[in-house]
Amino acid sequence: MNTSKPEYTTTVKSTQPYNYTPPMPPYPDDSKAVDSESFNTSSSNQSEYSRDGGRPLPSAIVGSSGSNSNASGATPKKRTRATPEQLAVLEKTFMTNTSPNSRMRSNLAQELGMTERSIQIWFQNRRAKVKNMAKRAAILQEEAMRAQFMAASGYMPFYPPAYPSRQGHHYRPPVLPHHFRRARSSSDVMGAVRERARMRAHSVGGGLLNQMQNDMMPPPTATPWSSHFSPYHQQQPHYQPPPQPSGPEIDIADRHVMLDSGMSLDFFPASTLTIGTWKRMRIQSADLLCHYSLPLRRMIWHIQEQQRFKIEFPFDVIDRIVLVQDGELGRMDIQIRDPMNAVEFYMETGTLADGSIQWTQCRDFTEGREASQQLIHSIEGHAMELSKQLTRLASVELNLGPRMIIDSIIPVMDDPARDMFLTPGPSSSMEPEGYVDTTSTLSPSTTPTPTLVGPYSHDMAYTIDKSHPSNLPTTWDYSNTSVVQDAHMPFTYGPHYT
Amino acid sequence: MNTSKPEYTTTVKSTQPYNYTPPMPPYPDDSKAVDSESFNTSSSNQSEYSRDGGRPLPSAIVGSSGSNSNASGATPKKRTRATPEQLAVLEKTFMTNTSPNSRMRSNLAQELGMTERSIQIWFQNRRAKVKNMAKRAAILQEEAMRAQFMAASGYMPFYPPAYPSRQGHHYRPPVLPHHFRRARSSSDVMGAVRERARMRAHSVGGGLLNQMQNDMMPPPTATPWSSHFSPYHQQQPHYQPPPQPSGPEIDIADRHVMLDSGMSLDFFPASTLTIGTWKRMRIQSADLLCHYSLPLRRMIWHIQEQQRFKIEFPFDVIDRIVLVQDGELGRMDIQIRDPMNAVEFYMETGTLADGSIQWTQCRDFTEGREASQQLIHSIEGHAMELSKQLTRLASVELNLGPRMIIDSIIPVMDDPARDMFLTPGPSSSMEPEGYVDTTSTLSPSTTPTPTLVGPYSHDMAYTIDKSHPSNLPTTWDYSNTSVVQDAHMPFTYGPHYT
DNA sequence: TTCTAATGTAATCCC
DNA sequence: GGGATTACATTAGT
């Protein structure tokens, strides 16, 4: 199978004028290989040589004759940097195959004017990067659970008091709720990572970690893709602190923020995003951001670890938006049509000169390609904030307003918020037996109308009147509706476009 | 000869608090075997996933249950790193046997507290390493030939004009001289490597490649050895350019350089080192360095590919040093006595914490063990530089001066430099028919005295007066002296200590 | 500081 | 056992 060409041969062959990949020896190394460190030495023992006049001549001797000043090994260790063009191709390839065989590497090498060895190393490092990101993310996940627990326990539910400190867990609860006990602890998380490495592209699924790996290391399936730049999506460098409900750049609902680029994107305070069985949780400020762009008229979900991913779809494919809420906590279900065609996926493939992110459209990276099939995107978050954002959105997108439904559920349990928060997914999370639904439909008349979250007709319209912030709930029996029947379709109302 | 019982005295074994081997189960042997086979084949077939062929991540999901995932027993299977102690034993063993049988492996496993499997793998990887080094070195060799040829063709004889460009061979000669045609081209070099692998420890001599392999993979013969550290040998990082005859840090004879460590070692500008039939060529800046250490009063030849080797002997065993020169080119023959006992051999076995090289004395690694038998070490290099170094050496080592002879040969051919350079060895290289010898003995009076390079008496003394750089030649018939009679003893004057 | 190119080595897989 | 390749740890360069 493996044409396995020696791989240490020839290489550079055709004169590539890339200034990024300077003419280097087939063995990138000579210089390094030679053992970088051993030589260098440092010091220590010049003692016995004192006699000879030891003038410190830092290396090199470099003669006048310059003839061979770096006759070789003196290669100052050229560290070749992949050009943006090269990177684009590499990333693209990586999207469909994280471990190209020697044949493919060879092709890439020719195409990009890099050595096969460089290609191989690039992929190796790229895989390692994914792993590292997964590792880090896994740790964050674990922290998030504590954080979430804290939140559910009565502290700031959505915005941690500050940038989550990694070292001092002030509010370490005495015991974790059972939902979270099942989760991996950070200590055995790497075992899973390791294991996953062997099941490349099979992802037999498991914890969140597997999902994450999947997100970042897309399974090797070739699908059409195209590269384009979307400079309109600017993002803050690194982990930007979470938007706070106050500040100069904030307007409507305290949730309208200006991004760096000067472009404004509005967003929902999402703590989780769930599409079918695929789920993401917001752990830090920027790792899950659910925007809506009024100018572009699109929903844009940002998923970010170190590398960023996006899921987008236009307002126009939204069939319905339903918000169920319970006190502070809410869940917004957005039903779309034709997800296979309507939903687009992007991955970050670089940073442009102006600092904006270079996005490359890619195939569905969600576990099981749920996002290409599922009709419902569920966002959990602070109920009131969600409501406010929906209100704002409805006020601008007039044709969306009629598709919105806001209702409430109040569990009969002691600590509804907690249970709600701790449930792993939308399908099983929202409707434990014993919950009571208090659904309110918002009409222009501002008259709260309890509504069963059930089979709406496609053209049912509701508008939100934000002047009535407290369209609040009359209780309603919610426990036996069709809403929760299908684990993969938390909300089955509405037509299915398949 | 030497029964050389393994003698690796226990050392490490139980409970090593090495940070190298973290607290892990005695040995994760099982873990390796265990997961190994996960699912598909990884490498080969991940090549072309044609479009969409089956969603690679079908199942999975996560749900909430992600319970086990690595149920296989939380063996994290840490990657074990051999401790320095373990390495020492392994390397030592490797020196005498590169393929220990299972019995020996078992012993090693016990002694070192490693699994047999690990031992096996270590040796396998170690052998692979040798091969890779040979492969690389072979490529360099081939380049070297071009470089040497270029040099001999009339360009800078010793220092190639620049870093030999691998992509455009500017000075590719129309045809290689016959001496070099015998050399393997890089294309069939691997065939030779492969071939050589079967003749391990037989070293039928011949090409440079075989010699090289010999250096790096010593034949399985047990000889006494001892391990010691020679921290006084520091080396420059990477391939340092060869010393040039000028510069701020250079003093006597322009050849006294300071090494990084602040330690000074003086050296000869050697382009080749020949001991009997064994020969090394300087290709890159650091692969052949012939030092003399005044404080240690020793000659030290460094041979380096990836791994470093040394040949050393003390000044006191030097019977005579003869420099023959021809214009820019010269050859210095150092005659020693009792090479079997006087010459020591070392190989690099690691790097110490301070960055210095760990040297382990080893048996003679030269082809045919020439260095243990031959009395003459020949160094070819820039005549004037050699002369200057000898001058300097003589000025410090007063008892060496009287043993030095400097003479000159001028060939009657058109391109002496070239022929000199292209000769494979010292024995046949210096005295083609038709050469004319112009030997000058240097006396304090600075009077050039033509001298036949013949049977000097042991106590003949000459001093060098460097204030007379042009002790130049009167012609002298040189073609029928005894000097060139014995192929293995280019210079037969002086007593033979056998 | 982070990110990434590159190295060295332990380990795996396939022949 | 060899050969290729991978993961992993680590070093440097920017």
PDB file of N, CA and C in Angstrom, chain A residues 23 26 33-35 38-39 41-42 44-46 49 54-55 57 59 61 63-65 67-69 72-73 97 99 101 184 194-195 198 201 203 206 219-222 367-368, chain B residues 38 46-47 49 51-52 55-57 60 62 69 76 136 159 161 163 166-167 231 234-236 239-242 244 246 249 258 260-261 263 284 295-296 304 306 308 354-355:
ATOM      1  N   PRO A  23      16.174  27.334   0.088  1.00  0.00           N
ATOM      2  CA  PRO A  23      16.844  26.131  -0.333  1.00  0.00           C
ATOM      3  C   PRO A  23      17.502  25.469   0.832  1.00  0.00           C
ATOM      4  N   PRO A  26      18.320  18.528   2.017  1.00  0.00           N
ATOM      5  CA  PRO A  26      17.335  17.474   2.100  1.00  0.00           C
ATOM      6  C   PRO A  26      17.120  17.119   3.522  1.00  0.00           C
ATOM      7  N   ALA A  33      20.464  18.560  13.183  1.00  0.00           N
ATOM      8  CA  ALA A  33      20.643  17.198  13.501  1.00  0.00           C
ATOM      9  C   ALA A  33      21.912  17.042  14.189  1.00  0.00           C
ATOM     10  N   VAL A  34      22.771  17.775  13.855  1.00  0.00           N
ATOM     11  CA  VAL A  34      23.968  17.590  14.458  1.00  0.00           C
ATOM     12  C   VAL A  34      23.896  17.809  15.838  1.00  0.00           C
ATOM     13  N   ASP A  35      22.849  17.888  16.311  1.00  0.00           N
ATOM     14  CA  ASP A  35      22.779  17.833  17.660  1.00  0.00           C
ATOM     15  C   ASP A  35      22.788  19.050  18.247  1.00  0.00           C
ATOM     16  N   SER A  38      23.989  19.337  22.021  1.00  0.00           N
ATOM     17  CA  SER A  38      25.186  18.816  22.578  1.00  0.00           C
ATOM     18  C   SER A  38      26.305  19.777  22.437  1.00  0.00           C
ATOM     19  N   PHE A  39      26.347  20.398  21.336  1.00  0.00           N
ATOM     20  CA  PHE A  39      27.435  21.270  21.144  1.00  0.00           C
ATOM     21  C   PHE A  39      27.401  22.420  22.040  1.00  0.00           C
ATOM     22  N   THR A  41      26.794  23.626  24.638  1.00  0.00           N
ATOM     23  CA  THR A  41      27.452  23.864  25.736  1.00  0.00           C
ATOM     24  C   THR A  41      27.518  24.933  26.498  1.00  0.00           C
ATOM     25  N   SER A  42      27.384  25.452  26.872  1.00  0.00           N
ATOM     26  CA  SER A  42      27.390  26.280  27.887  1.00  0.00           C
ATOM     27  C   SER A  42      28.457  26.276  28.715  1.00  0.00           C
ATOM     28  N   SER A  44      30.478  25.794  31.641  1.00  0.00           N
ATOM     29  CA  SER A  44      31.115  24.930  32.543  1.00  0.00           C
ATOM     30  C   SER A  44      32.573  24.825  32.435  1.00  0.00           C
ATOM     31  N   ASN A  45      33.116  24.013  31.764  1.00  0.00           N
ATOM     32  CA  ASN A  45      34.451  23.659  31.996  1.00  0.00           C
ATOM     33  C   ASN A  45      35.464  24.328  31.193  1.00  0.00           C
ATOM     34  N   GLN A  46      35.745  25.471  31.386  1.00  0.00           N
ATOM     35  CA  GLN A  46      36.917  25.933  30.694  1.00  0.00           C
ATOM     36  C   GLN A  46      38.067  25.905  31.613  1.00  0.00           C
ATOM     37  N   TYR A  49      41.657  24.980  30.893  1.00  0.00           N
ATOM     38  CA  TYR A  49      42.265  25.582  29.727  1.00  0.00           C
ATOM     39  C   TYR A  49      42.639  27.007  29.951  1.00  0.00           C
ATOM     40  N   GLY A  54      42.220  32.408  27.370  1.00  0.00           N
ATOM     41  CA  GLY A  54      40.943  32.062  26.857  1.00  0.00           C
ATOM     42  C   GLY A  54      40.132  33.249  26.592  1.00  0.00           C
ATOM     43  N   ARG A  55      40.226  33.695  25.426  1.00  0.00           N
ATOM     44  CA  ARG A  55      39.319  34.761  25.076  1.00  0.00           C
ATOM     45  C   ARG A  55      38.064  34.161  24.573  1.00  0.00           C
ATOM     46  N   LEU A  57      35.472  33.453  22.412  1.00  0.00           N
ATOM     47  CA  LEU A  57      35.074  33.757  21.063  1.00  0.00           C
ATOM     48  C   LEU A  57      33.850  32.986  20.839  1.00  0.00           C
ATOM     49  N   SER A  59      31.524  31.069  19.341  1.00  0.00           N
ATOM     50  CA  SER A  59      31.432  30.226  18.209  1.00  0.00           C
ATOM     51  C   SER A  59      32.026  30.821  16.997  1.00  0.00           C
ATOM     52  N   ILE A  61      34.092  31.351  14.533  1.00  0.00           N
ATOM     53  CA  ILE A  61      35.274  31.599  13.889  1.00  0.00           C
ATOM     54  C   ILE A  61      35.161  32.183  12.579  1.00  0.00           C
ATOM     55  N   GLY A  63      35.676  32.908   9.291  1.00  0.00           N
ATOM     56  CA  GLY A  63      36.848  33.451   8.775  1.00  0.00           C
ATOM     57  C   GLY A  63      36.663  34.539   7.843  1.00  0.00           C
ATOM     58  N   SER A  64      37.764  35.130   7.589  1.00  0.00           N
ATOM     59  CA  SER A  64      37.733  36.212   6.668  1.00  0.00           C
ATOM     60  C   SER A  64      37.418  35.680   5.315  1.00  0.00           C
ATOM     61  N   SER A  65      38.025  34.613   4.995  1.00  0.00           N
ATOM     62  CA  SER A  65      37.913  34.146   3.642  1.00  0.00           C
ATOM     63  C   SER A  65      36.488  33.915   3.291  1.00  0.00           C
ATOM     64  N   SER A  67      34.812  32.241   2.493  1.00  0.00           N
ATOM     65  CA  SER A  67      34.459  31.258   1.495  1.00  0.00           C
ATOM     66  C   SER A  67      33.417  30.318   2.025  1.00  0.00           C
ATOM     67  N   ASN A  68      33.629  29.810   3.145  1.00  0.00           N
ATOM     68  CA  ASN A  68      32.653  28.866   3.586  1.00  0.00           C
ATOM     69  C   ASN A  68      32.085  29.271   4.891  1.00  0.00           C
ATOM     70  N   SER A  69      31.982  30.485   5.094  1.00  0.00           N
ATOM     71  CA  SER A  69      31.574  30.922   6.405  1.00  0.00           C
ATOM     72  C   SER A  69      30.469  30.063   6.956  1.00  0.00           C
ATOM     73  N   SER A  72      27.964  24.959   5.605  1.00  0.00           N
ATOM     74  CA  SER A  72      27.240  23.803   5.771  1.00  0.00           C
ATOM     75  C   SER A  72      26.468  23.931   6.926  1.00  0.00           C
ATOM     76  N   GLY A  73      26.860  23.214   7.721  1.00  0.00           N
ATOM     77  CA  GLY A  73      26.110  23.150   8.846  1.00  0.00           C
ATOM     78  C   GLY A  73      25.923  24.449   9.430  1.00  0.00           C
ATOM     79  N   ASN A  97      -8.264  14.940   5.595  1.00  0.00           N
ATOM     80  CA  ASN A  97      -7.371  13.840   5.914  1.00  0.00           C
ATOM     81  C   ASN A  97      -6.251  14.349   6.804  1.00  0.00           C
ATOM     82  N   SER A  99      -3.988  12.523   8.139  1.00  0.00           N
ATOM     83  CA  SER A  99      -2.763  11.729   8.026  1.00  0.00           C
ATOM     84  C   SER A  99      -2.562  11.266   6.592  1.00  0.00           C
ATOM     85  N   ASN A 101      -1.151   9.831   3.291  1.00  0.00           N
ATOM     86  CA  ASN A 101      -0.109   8.825   3.060  1.00  0.00           C
ATOM     87  C   ASN A 101       1.015   9.422   2.228  1.00  0.00           C
ATOM     88  N   ARG A 184     -15.787  12.977  32.595  1.00  0.00           N
ATOM     89  CA  ARG A 184     -14.393  12.658  32.813  1.00  0.00           C
ATOM     90  C   ARG A 184     -13.744  13.669  33.732  1.00  0.00           C
ATOM     91  N   ARG A 194      -5.886   9.671  23.972  1.00  0.00           N
ATOM     92  CA  ARG A 194      -4.966   8.705  23.408  1.00  0.00           C
ATOM     93  C   ARG A 194      -5.738   7.621  22.668  1.00  0.00           C
ATOM     94  N   GLU A 195      -6.746   7.182  23.365  1.00  0.00           N
ATOM     95  CA  GLU A 195      -7.572   6.149  22.774  1.00  0.00           C
ATOM     96  C   GLU A 195      -8.154   6.628  21.458  1.00  0.00           C
ATOM     97  N   ARG A 198      -6.379   6.301  18.164  1.00  0.00           N
ATOM     98  CA  ARG A 198      -6.310   5.045  17.442  1.00  0.00           C
ATOM     99  C   ARG A 198      -7.563   4.805  16.639  1.00  0.00           C
ATOM    100  N   ALA A 201     -11.055   8.778  12.866  1.00  0.00           N
ATOM    101  CA  ALA A 201     -12.134   8.848  11.904  1.00  0.00           C
ATOM    102  C   ALA A 201     -13.273   7.889  12.218  1.00  0.00           C
ATOM    103  N   SER A 203     -14.574   7.675  15.626  1.00  0.00           N
ATOM    104  CA  SER A 203     -15.302   8.367  16.666  1.00  0.00           C
ATOM    105  C   SER A 203     -16.494   7.602  17.176  1.00  0.00           C
ATOM    106  N   GLY A 206     -18.482   9.212  22.754  1.00  0.00           N
ATOM    107  CA  GLY A 206     -18.270   9.068  24.161  1.00  0.00           C
ATOM    108  C   GLY A 206     -18.555  10.393  24.759  1.00  0.00           C
ATOM    109  N   PRO A 219     -13.362  14.345  10.457  1.00  0.00           N
ATOM    110  CA  PRO A 219     -13.187  13.000   9.924  1.00  0.00           C
ATOM    111  C   PRO A 219     -12.833  13.057   8.454  1.00  0.00           C
ATOM    112  N   PRO A 220     -12.103  12.122   8.051  1.00  0.00           N
ATOM    113  CA  PRO A 220     -11.616  12.126   6.682  1.00  0.00           C
ATOM    114  C   PRO A 220     -12.673  11.776   5.661  1.00  0.00           C
ATOM    115  N   THR A 221     -13.439  12.674   5.315  1.00  0.00           N
ATOM    116  CA  THR A 221     -14.406  12.448   4.268  1.00  0.00           C
ATOM    117  C   THR A 221     -14.297  13.603   3.306  1.00  0.00           C
ATOM    118  N   ALA A 222     -14.185  13.266   2.084  1.00  0.00           N
ATOM    119  CA  ALA A 222     -14.025  14.345   1.120  1.00  0.00           C
ATOM    120  C   ALA A 222     -15.385  14.911   0.748  1.00  0.00           C
ATOM    121  N   GLU A 367     -20.500  16.226  15.054  1.00  0.00           N
ATOM    122  CA  GLU A 367     -20.597  14.798  15.283  1.00  0.00           C
ATOM    123  C   GLU A 367     -21.764  14.221  14.493  1.00  0.00           C
ATOM    124  N   GLY A 368     -21.467  13.265  13.645  1.00  0.00           N
ATOM    125  CA  GLY A 368     -22.519  12.620  12.879  1.00  0.00           C
ATOM    126  C   GLY A 368     -23.161  13.538  11.850  1.00  0.00           C
TER     127      GLY A 368
ATOM    128  N   SER B  38      -6.438  -1.112  17.540  1.00  0.00           N
ATOM    129  CA  SER B  38      -7.762  -0.602  17.516  1.00  0.00           C
ATOM    130  C   SER B  38      -8.526  -0.908  16.290  1.00  0.00           C
ATOM    131  N   GLN B  46      -5.737   5.603   4.445  1.00  0.00           N
ATOM    132  CA  GLN B  46      -6.549   6.771   4.681  1.00  0.00           C
ATOM    133  C   GLN B  46      -6.406   7.723   3.535  1.00  0.00           C
ATOM    134  N   SER B  47      -5.890   7.249   2.528  1.00  0.00           N
ATOM    135  CA  SER B  47      -5.577   8.159   1.464  1.00  0.00           C
ATOM    136  C   SER B  47      -6.768   8.822   0.855  1.00  0.00           C
ATOM    137  N   TYR B  49     -10.229   9.256   0.600  1.00  0.00           N
ATOM    138  CA  TYR B  49     -11.604   9.104   0.914  1.00  0.00           C
ATOM    139  C   TYR B  49     -12.352   9.764  -0.179  1.00  0.00           C
ATOM    140  N   ARG B  51     -15.488  11.065  -2.080  1.00  0.00           N
ATOM    141  CA  ARG B  51     -16.392  11.920  -1.404  1.00  0.00           C
ATOM    142  C   ARG B  51     -17.396  11.187  -0.588  1.00  0.00           C
ATOM    143  N   ASP B  52     -17.467  11.591   0.574  1.00  0.00           N
ATOM    144  CA  ASP B  52     -18.560  11.197   1.410  1.00  0.00           C
ATOM    145  C   ASP B  52     -18.601   9.764   1.744  1.00  0.00           C
ATOM    146  N   ARG B  55     -20.038   8.210   6.423  1.00  0.00           N
ATOM    147  CA  ARG B  55     -19.643   9.128   7.424  1.00  0.00           C
ATOM    148  C   ARG B  55     -18.783   8.439   8.360  1.00  0.00           C
ATOM    149  N   PRO B  56     -17.684   8.904   8.507  1.00  0.00           N
ATOM    150  CA  PRO B  56     -16.710   8.304   9.382  1.00  0.00           C
ATOM    151  C   PRO B  56     -17.114   8.340  10.829  1.00  0.00           C
ATOM    152  N   LEU B  57     -17.942   9.234  11.189  1.00  0.00           N
ATOM    153  CA  LEU B  57     -18.233   9.209  12.590  1.00  0.00           C
ATOM    154  C   LEU B  57     -19.624   8.936  12.824  1.00  0.00           C
ATOM    155  N   ALA B  60     -21.598   6.993  17.670  1.00  0.00           N
ATOM    156  CA  ALA B  60     -21.136   7.834  18.599  1.00  0.00           C
ATOM    157  C   ALA B  60     -21.992   8.656  19.264  1.00  0.00           C
ATOM    158  N   VAL B  62     -22.128  10.252  22.229  1.00  0.00           N
ATOM    159  CA  VAL B  62     -22.079  10.900  23.347  1.00  0.00           C
ATOM    160  C   VAL B  62     -23.118  10.969  24.243  1.00  0.00           C
ATOM    161  N   SER B  69     -15.261   4.987  27.770  1.00  0.00           N
ATOM    162  CA  SER B  69     -14.313   5.482  26.806  1.00  0.00           C
ATOM    163  C   SER B  69     -12.937   4.860  26.947  1.00  0.00           C
ATOM    164  N   PRO B  76      -2.636   4.805  31.455  1.00  0.00           N
ATOM    165  CA  PRO B  76      -2.341   5.932  30.577  1.00  0.00           C
ATOM    166  C   PRO B  76      -1.184   5.577  29.658  1.00  0.00           C
ATOM    167  N   ARG B 136      21.999   9.494   5.619  1.00  0.00           N
ATOM    168  CA  ARG B 136      22.248  10.926   5.504  1.00  0.00           C
ATOM    169  C   ARG B 136      23.702  11.205   5.176  1.00  0.00           C
ATOM    170  N   TYR B 159      38.240  25.397   1.184  1.00  0.00           N
ATOM    171  CA  TYR B 159      36.947  25.873   1.637  1.00  0.00           C
ATOM    172  C   TYR B 159      36.075  26.111   0.429  1.00  0.00           C
ATOM    173  N   PRO B 161      33.441  27.395  -2.048  1.00  0.00           N
ATOM    174  CA  PRO B 161      33.077  28.791  -2.239  1.00  0.00           C
ATOM    175  C   PRO B 161      31.906  29.203  -1.370  1.00  0.00           C
ATOM    176  N   TYR B 163      28.164  27.571   0.785  1.00  0.00           N
ATOM    177  CA  TYR B 163      27.378  26.428   1.174  1.00  0.00           C
ATOM    178  C   TYR B 163      26.953  25.720  -0.084  1.00  0.00           C
ATOM    179  N   ARG B 166      22.104  22.977  -2.911  1.00  0.00           N
ATOM    180  CA  ARG B 166      21.609  21.684  -3.267  1.00  0.00           C
ATOM    181  C   ARG B 166      20.715  21.725  -4.477  1.00  0.00           C
ATOM    182  N   GLN B 167      20.323  22.876  -4.859  1.00  0.00           N
ATOM    183  CA  GLN B 167      19.389  22.909  -5.965  1.00  0.00           C
ATOM    184  C   GLN B 167      20.023  23.287  -7.269  1.00  0.00           C
ATOM    185  N   PRO B 231      34.623  16.202  30.035  1.00  0.00           N
ATOM    186  CA  PRO B 231      33.948  17.484  29.891  1.00  0.00           C
ATOM    187  C   PRO B 231      34.827  18.561  29.287  1.00  0.00           C
ATOM    188  N   GLN B 234      34.517  20.566  24.679  1.00  0.00           N
ATOM    189  CA  GLN B 234      33.300  21.293  24.338  1.00  0.00           C
ATOM    190  C   GLN B 234      33.333  21.557  22.858  1.00  0.00           C
ATOM    191  N   GLN B 235      32.201  21.686  22.318  1.00  0.00           N
ATOM    192  CA  GLN B 235      32.201  21.967  20.893  1.00  0.00           C
ATOM    193  C   GLN B 235      31.228  23.055  20.563  1.00  0.00           C
ATOM    194  N   GLN B 236      31.430  23.628  19.468  1.00  0.00           N
ATOM    195  CA  GLN B 236      30.542  24.708  19.065  1.00  0.00           C
ATOM    196  C   GLN B 236      29.215  24.148  18.626  1.00  0.00           C
ATOM    197  N   TYR B 239      27.353  23.188  13.041  1.00  0.00           N
ATOM    198  CA  TYR B 239      28.619  23.060  12.351  1.00  0.00           C
ATOM    199  C   TYR B 239      29.281  24.402  12.306  1.00  0.00           C
ATOM    200  N   GLN B 240      30.291  24.481  13.060  1.00  0.00           N
ATOM    201  CA  GLN B 240      30.911  25.775  13.024  1.00  0.00           C
ATOM    202  C   GLN B 240      31.809  25.848  11.817  1.00  0.00           C
ATOM    203  N   PRO B 241      31.877  26.979  11.275  1.00  0.00           N
ATOM    204  CA  PRO B 241      32.747  27.148  10.115  1.00  0.00           C
ATOM    205  C   PRO B 241      34.178  26.901  10.524  1.00  0.00           C
ATOM    206  N   PRO B 242      34.956  26.497   9.598  1.00  0.00           N
ATOM    207  CA  PRO B 242      36.359  26.218   9.913  1.00  0.00           C
ATOM    208  C   PRO B 242      37.067  27.499  10.256  1.00  0.00           C
ATOM    209  N   GLN B 244      39.385  30.482  10.290  1.00  0.00           N
ATOM    210  CA  GLN B 244      39.959  31.228   9.176  1.00  0.00           C
ATOM    211  C   GLN B 244      41.168  31.984   9.668  1.00  0.00           C
ATOM    212  N   SER B 246      42.184  34.730  10.038  1.00  0.00           N
ATOM    213  CA  SER B 246      42.188  36.073  10.584  1.00  0.00           C
ATOM    214  C   SER B 246      40.983  36.245  11.468  1.00  0.00           C
ATOM    215  N   GLU B 249      39.951  36.870  17.434  1.00  0.00           N
ATOM    216  CA  GLU B 249      40.248  35.926  18.503  1.00  0.00           C
ATOM    217  C   GLU B 249      41.414  35.012  18.155  1.00  0.00           C
ATOM    218  N   MET B 258      39.160  30.295  20.056  1.00  0.00           N
ATOM    219  CA  MET B 258      38.447  30.028  21.291  1.00  0.00           C
ATOM    220  C   MET B 258      37.143  29.328  20.960  1.00  0.00           C
ATOM    221  N   ASP B 260      33.361  28.013  22.165  1.00  0.00           N
ATOM    222  CA  ASP B 260      32.262  28.641  22.902  1.00  0.00           C
ATOM    223  C   ASP B 260      32.481  28.649  24.395  1.00  0.00           C
ATOM    224  N   SER B 261      32.932  27.570  24.846  1.00  0.00           N
ATOM    225  CA  SER B 261      33.014  27.428  26.286  1.00  0.00           C
ATOM    226  C   SER B 261      34.057  28.359  26.869  1.00  0.00           C
ATOM    227  N   MET B 263      36.998  27.681  26.169  1.00  0.00           N
ATOM    228  CA  MET B 263      38.134  26.801  26.136  1.00  0.00           C
ATOM    229  C   MET B 263      38.796  26.907  24.769  1.00  0.00           C
ATOM    230  N   GLN B 284      31.917  18.951   5.710  1.00  0.00           N
ATOM    231  CA  GLN B 284      31.323  20.140   6.292  1.00  0.00           C
ATOM    232  C   GLN B 284      32.227  20.614   7.402  1.00  0.00           C
ATOM    233  N   PRO B 295      46.981  22.002  26.678  1.00  0.00           N
ATOM    234  CA  PRO B 295      46.896  21.619  28.095  1.00  0.00           C
ATOM    235  C   PRO B 295      46.891  20.113  28.289  1.00  0.00           C
ATOM    236  N   LEU B 296      46.222  19.424  27.439  1.00  0.00           N
ATOM    237  CA  LEU B 296      46.172  17.974  27.610  1.00  0.00           C
ATOM    238  C   LEU B 296      47.371  17.289  26.956  1.00  0.00           C
ATOM    239  N   GLN B 304      32.807  13.323  12.898  1.00  0.00           N
ATOM    240  CA  GLN B 304      31.419  13.529  13.269  1.00  0.00           C
ATOM    241  C   GLN B 304      30.493  13.385  12.082  1.00  0.00           C
ATOM    242  N   GLN B 306      26.466  12.269  12.600  1.00  0.00           N
ATOM    243  CA  GLN B 306      25.456  12.698  13.546  1.00  0.00           C
ATOM    244  C   GLN B 306      25.989  12.423  14.929  1.00  0.00           C
ATOM    245  N   ARG B 308      29.281  11.548  17.211  1.00  0.00           N
ATOM    246  CA  ARG B 308      30.686  11.955  17.159  1.00  0.00           C
ATOM    247  C   ARG B 308      31.607  10.837  17.621  1.00  0.00           C
ATOM    248  N   ASP B 354      25.178  19.973  31.433  1.00  0.00           N
ATOM    249  CA  ASP B 354      25.750  21.279  31.114  1.00  0.00           C
ATOM    250  C   ASP B 354      25.940  21.452  29.615  1.00  0.00           C
ATOM    251  N   GLY B 355      25.515  20.496  28.864  1.00  0.00           N
ATOM    252  CA  GLY B 355      25.624  20.633  27.424  1.00  0.00           C
ATOM    253  C   GLY B 355      26.871  20.016  26.849  1.00  0.00           C
TER     254      GLY B 355
END
